[in-house]
CSV table of N, CA and C in Angstrom, one decimal:
chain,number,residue,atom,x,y,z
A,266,UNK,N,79.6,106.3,97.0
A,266,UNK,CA,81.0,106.4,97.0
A,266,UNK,C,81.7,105.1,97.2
A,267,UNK,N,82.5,104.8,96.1
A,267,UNK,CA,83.2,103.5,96.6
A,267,UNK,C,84.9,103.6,96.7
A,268,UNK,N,85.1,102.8,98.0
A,268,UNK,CA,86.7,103.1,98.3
A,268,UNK,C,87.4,101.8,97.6
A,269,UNK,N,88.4,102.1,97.2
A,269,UNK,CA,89.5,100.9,96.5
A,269,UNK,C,90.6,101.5,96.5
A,270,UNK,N,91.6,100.7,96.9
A,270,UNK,CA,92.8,100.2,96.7
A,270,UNK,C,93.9,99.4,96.6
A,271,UNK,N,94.9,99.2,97.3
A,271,UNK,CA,95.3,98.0,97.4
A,271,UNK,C,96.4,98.2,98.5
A,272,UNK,N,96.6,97.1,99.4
A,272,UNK,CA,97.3,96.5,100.1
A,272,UNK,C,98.5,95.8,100.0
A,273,UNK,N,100.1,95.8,100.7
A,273,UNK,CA,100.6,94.6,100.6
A,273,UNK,C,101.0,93.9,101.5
A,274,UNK,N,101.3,92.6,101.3
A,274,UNK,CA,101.4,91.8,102.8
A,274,UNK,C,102.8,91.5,102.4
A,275,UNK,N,104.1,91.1,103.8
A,275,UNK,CA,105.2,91.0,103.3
A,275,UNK,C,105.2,89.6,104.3
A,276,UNK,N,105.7,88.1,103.2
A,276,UNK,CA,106.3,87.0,104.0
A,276,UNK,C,107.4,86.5,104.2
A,277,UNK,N,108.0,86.5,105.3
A,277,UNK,CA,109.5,85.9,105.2
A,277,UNK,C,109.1,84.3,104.9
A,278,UNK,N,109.5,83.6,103.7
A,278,UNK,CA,109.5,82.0,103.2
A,278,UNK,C,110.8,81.5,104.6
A,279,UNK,N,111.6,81.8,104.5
A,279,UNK,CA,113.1,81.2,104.8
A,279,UNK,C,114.6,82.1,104.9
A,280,UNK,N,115.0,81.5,105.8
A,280,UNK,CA,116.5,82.4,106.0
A,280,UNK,C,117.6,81.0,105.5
A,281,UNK,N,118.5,81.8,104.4
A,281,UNK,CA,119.3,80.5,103.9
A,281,UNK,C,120.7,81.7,104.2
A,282,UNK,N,121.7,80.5,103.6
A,282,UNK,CA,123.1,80.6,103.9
A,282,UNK,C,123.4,81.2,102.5
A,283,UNK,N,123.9,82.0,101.8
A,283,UNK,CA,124.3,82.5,100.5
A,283,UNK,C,125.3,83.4,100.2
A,284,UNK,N,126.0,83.4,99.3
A,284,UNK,CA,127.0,84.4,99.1
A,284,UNK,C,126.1,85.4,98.3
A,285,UNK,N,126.6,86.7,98.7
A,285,UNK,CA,126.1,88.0,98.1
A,285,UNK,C,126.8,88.5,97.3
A,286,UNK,N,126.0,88.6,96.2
A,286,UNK,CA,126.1,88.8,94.7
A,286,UNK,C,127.1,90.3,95.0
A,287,UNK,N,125.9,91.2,95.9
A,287,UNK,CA,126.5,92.6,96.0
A,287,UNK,C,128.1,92.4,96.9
A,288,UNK,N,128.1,92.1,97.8
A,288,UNK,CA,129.3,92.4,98.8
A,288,UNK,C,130.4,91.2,98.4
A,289,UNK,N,129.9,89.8,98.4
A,289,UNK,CA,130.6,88.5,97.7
A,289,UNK,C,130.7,88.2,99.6
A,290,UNK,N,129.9,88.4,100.0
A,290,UNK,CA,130.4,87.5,101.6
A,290,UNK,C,129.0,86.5,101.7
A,291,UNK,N,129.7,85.2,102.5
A,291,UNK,CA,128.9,84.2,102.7
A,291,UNK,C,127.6,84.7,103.9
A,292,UNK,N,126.9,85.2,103.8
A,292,UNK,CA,125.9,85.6,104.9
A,292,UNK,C,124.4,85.4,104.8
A,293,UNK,N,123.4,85.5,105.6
A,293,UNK,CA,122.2,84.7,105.9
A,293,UNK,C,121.4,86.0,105.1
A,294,UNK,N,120.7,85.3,104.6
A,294,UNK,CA,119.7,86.0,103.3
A,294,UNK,C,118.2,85.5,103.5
A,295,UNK,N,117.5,86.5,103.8
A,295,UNK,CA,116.0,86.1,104.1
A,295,UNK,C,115.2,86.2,102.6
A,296,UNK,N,114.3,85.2,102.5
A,296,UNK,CA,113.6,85.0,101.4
A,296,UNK,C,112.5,85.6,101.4
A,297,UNK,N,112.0,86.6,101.0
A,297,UNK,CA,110.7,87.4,101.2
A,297,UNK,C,109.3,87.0,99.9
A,298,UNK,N,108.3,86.9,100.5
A,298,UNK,CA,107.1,87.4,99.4
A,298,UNK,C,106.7,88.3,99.6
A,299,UNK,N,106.3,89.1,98.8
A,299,UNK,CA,105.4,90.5,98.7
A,299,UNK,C,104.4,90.3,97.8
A,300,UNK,N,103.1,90.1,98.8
A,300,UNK,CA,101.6,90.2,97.6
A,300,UNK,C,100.9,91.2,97.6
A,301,UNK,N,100.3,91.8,96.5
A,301,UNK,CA,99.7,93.0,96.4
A,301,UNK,C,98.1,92.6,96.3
A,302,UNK,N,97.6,93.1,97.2
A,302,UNK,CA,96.2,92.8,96.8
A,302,UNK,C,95.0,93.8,96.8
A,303,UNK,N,93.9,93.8,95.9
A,303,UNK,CA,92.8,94.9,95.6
A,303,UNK,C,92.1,95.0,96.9
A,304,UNK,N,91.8,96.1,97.1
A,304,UNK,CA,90.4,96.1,98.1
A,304,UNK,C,90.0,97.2,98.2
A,305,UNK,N,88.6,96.8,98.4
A,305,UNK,CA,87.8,97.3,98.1
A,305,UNK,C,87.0,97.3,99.7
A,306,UNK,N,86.6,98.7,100.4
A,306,UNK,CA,86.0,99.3,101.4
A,306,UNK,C,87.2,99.0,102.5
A,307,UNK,N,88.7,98.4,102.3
A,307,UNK,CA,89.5,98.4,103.2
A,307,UNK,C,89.4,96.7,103.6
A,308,UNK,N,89.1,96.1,102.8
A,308,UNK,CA,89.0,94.4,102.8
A,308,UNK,C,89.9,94.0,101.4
A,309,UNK,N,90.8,93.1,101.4
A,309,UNK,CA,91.5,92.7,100.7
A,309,UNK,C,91.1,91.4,99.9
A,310,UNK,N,90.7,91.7,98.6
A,310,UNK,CA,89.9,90.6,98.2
A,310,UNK,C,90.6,89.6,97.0
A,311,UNK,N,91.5,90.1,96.3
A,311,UNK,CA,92.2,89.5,95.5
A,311,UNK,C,93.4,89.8,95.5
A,312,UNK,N,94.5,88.9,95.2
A,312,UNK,CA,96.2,89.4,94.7
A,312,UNK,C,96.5,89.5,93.1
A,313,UNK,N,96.8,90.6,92.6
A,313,UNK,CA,97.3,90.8,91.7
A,313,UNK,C,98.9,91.3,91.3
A,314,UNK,N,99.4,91.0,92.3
A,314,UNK,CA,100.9,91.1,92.1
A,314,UNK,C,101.5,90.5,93.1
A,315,UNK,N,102.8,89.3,92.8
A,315,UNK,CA,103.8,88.4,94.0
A,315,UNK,C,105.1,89.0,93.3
A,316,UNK,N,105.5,89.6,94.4
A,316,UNK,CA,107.0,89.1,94.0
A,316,UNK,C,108.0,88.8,95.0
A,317,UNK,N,109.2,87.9,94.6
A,317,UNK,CA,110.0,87.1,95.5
A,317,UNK,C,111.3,87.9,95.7
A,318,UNK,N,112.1,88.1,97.2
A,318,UNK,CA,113.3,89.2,96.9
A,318,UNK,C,114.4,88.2,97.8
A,319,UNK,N,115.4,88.2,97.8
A,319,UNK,CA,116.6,87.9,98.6
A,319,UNK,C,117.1,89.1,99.2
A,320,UNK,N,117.2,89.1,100.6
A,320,UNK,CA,117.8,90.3,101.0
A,320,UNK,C,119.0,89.6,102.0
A,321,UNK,N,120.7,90.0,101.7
A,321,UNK,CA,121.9,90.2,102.5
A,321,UNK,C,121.9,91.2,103.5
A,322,UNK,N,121.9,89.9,104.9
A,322,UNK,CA,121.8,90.9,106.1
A,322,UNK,C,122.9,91.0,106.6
A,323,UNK,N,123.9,90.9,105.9
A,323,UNK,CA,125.1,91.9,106.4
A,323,UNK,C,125.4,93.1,105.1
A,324,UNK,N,125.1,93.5,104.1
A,324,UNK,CA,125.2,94.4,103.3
A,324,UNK,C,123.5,95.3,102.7
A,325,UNK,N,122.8,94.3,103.2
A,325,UNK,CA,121.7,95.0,103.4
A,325,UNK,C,120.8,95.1,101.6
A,326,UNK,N,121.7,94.3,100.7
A,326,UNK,CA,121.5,94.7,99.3
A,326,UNK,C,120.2,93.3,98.8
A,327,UNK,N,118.8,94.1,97.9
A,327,UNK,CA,118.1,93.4,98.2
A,327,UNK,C,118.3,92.8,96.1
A,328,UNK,N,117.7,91.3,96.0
A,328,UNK,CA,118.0,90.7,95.0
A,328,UNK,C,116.4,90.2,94.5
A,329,UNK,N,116.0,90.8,93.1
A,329,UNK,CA,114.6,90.2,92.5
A,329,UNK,C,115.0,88.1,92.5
A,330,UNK,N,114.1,87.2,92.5
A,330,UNK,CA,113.9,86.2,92.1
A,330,UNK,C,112.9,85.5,91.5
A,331,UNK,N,112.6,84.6,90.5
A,331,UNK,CA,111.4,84.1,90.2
A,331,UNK,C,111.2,83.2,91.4
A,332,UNK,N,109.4,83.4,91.2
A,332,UNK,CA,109.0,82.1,91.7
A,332,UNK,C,109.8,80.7,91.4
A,333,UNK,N,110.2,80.3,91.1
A,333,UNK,CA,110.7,78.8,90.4
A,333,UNK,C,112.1,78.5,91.2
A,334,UNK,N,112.9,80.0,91.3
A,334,UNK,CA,114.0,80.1,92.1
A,334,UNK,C,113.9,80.0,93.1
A,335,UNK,N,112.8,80.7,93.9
A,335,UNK,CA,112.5,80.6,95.6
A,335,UNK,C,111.5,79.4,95.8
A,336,UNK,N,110.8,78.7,94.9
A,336,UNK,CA,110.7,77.4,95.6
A,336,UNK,C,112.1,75.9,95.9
A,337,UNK,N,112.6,76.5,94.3
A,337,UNK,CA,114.1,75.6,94.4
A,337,UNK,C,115.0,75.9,95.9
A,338,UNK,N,115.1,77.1,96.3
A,338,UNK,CA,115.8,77.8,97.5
A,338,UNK,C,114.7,77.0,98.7
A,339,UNK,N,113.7,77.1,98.8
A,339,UNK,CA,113.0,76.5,100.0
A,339,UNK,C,113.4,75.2,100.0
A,340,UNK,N,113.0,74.2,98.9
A,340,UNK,CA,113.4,73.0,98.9
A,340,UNK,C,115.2,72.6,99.2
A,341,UNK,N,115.9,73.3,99.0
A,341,UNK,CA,117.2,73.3,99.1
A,341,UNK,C,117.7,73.5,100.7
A,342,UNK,N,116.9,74.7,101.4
A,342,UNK,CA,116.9,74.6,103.0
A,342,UNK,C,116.0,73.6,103.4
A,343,UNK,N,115.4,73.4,102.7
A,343,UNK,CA,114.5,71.9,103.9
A,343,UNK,C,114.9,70.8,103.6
A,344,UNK,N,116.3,70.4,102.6
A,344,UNK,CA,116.3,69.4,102.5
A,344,UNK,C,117.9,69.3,103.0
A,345,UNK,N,118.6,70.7,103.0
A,345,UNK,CA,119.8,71.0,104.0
A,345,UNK,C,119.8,71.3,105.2
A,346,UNK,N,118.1,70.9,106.1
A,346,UNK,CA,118.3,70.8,107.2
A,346,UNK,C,118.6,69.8,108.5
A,347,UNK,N,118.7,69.1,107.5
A,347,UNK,CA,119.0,67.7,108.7
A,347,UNK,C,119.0,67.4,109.7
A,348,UNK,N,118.1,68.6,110.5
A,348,UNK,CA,117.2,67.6,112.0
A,348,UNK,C,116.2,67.0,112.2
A,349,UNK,N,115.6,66.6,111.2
A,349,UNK,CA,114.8,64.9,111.3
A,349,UNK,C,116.1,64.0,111.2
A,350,UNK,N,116.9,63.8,110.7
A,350,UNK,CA,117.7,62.6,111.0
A,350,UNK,C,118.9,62.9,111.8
A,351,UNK,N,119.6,63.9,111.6
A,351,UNK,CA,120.9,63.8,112.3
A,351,UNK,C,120.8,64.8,114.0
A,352,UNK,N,119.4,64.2,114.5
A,352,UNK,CA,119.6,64.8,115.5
A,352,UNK,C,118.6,63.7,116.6
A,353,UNK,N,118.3,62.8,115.7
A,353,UNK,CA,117.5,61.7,116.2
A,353,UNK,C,118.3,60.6,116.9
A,354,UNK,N,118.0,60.3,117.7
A,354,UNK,CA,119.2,59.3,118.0
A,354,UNK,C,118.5,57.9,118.4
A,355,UNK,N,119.2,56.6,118.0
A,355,UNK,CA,118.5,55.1,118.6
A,355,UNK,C,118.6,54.9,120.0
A,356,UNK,N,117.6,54.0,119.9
A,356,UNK,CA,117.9,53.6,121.4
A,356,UNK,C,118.7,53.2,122.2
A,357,UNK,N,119.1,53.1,123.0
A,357,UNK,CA,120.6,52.6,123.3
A,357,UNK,C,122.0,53.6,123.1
A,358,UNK,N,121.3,54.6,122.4
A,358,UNK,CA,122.7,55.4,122.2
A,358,UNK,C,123.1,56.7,122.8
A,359,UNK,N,122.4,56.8,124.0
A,359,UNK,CA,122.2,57.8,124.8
A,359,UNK,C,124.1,58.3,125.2
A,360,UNK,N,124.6,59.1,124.8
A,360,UNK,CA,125.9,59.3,125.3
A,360,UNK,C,126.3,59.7,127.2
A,361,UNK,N,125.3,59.9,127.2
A,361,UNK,CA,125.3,60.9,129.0
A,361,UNK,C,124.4,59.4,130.2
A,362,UNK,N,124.1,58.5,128.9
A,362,UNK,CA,123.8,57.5,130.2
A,362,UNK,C,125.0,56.4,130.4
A,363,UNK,N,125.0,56.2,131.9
A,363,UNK,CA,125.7,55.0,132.4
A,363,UNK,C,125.8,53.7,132.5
């Protein structure tokens, strides 16, 4: 007797800033992956299905995206996060010293 089915795993990528398509308010939208994978005796051996969602956490309304979208969206928050530099400070420029 052999057992099979399939599994899915859910990843939050990133929480970005976006206006929602459904409600039109500027609010924080988690970037999700969902992979579906085969297995076989209760071990997950391969993925045969990704898909990428945007969910508004104040209206709660969830949005399909391509891959191509949610890496542009990742790169867009890591490159809108600006604490490697604007939080670095030089030497010398300590405000709280005397």
């Amino acid at each position: 007797m052999i057992i099979f089915g399939s599994k899915s795993f859910l990843y939050q990528l990133a929480i970005l800033t976006l206006v929602c398509q459904s409600c039109g308010n500027p609010a924080a939208h988690t970037l999700r992956k969902r992979v579906s994978k085969f297995t076989l005796f209760f071990i997950p051996l391969f993925p045969f299905s990704t898909k990428y969602t945007t969910q508004c956490t104040f209206c709660g309304a969830e949005q399909k995206v391509t891959q191509e979208q949610a890496e542009q969206l990742q790169a867009q928050e890591r490159a809108g996060d600006g604490y490697g530099q604007a939080h670095q400070q030089q030497p010398g420029q300590n405000p709280y010293q005397r």
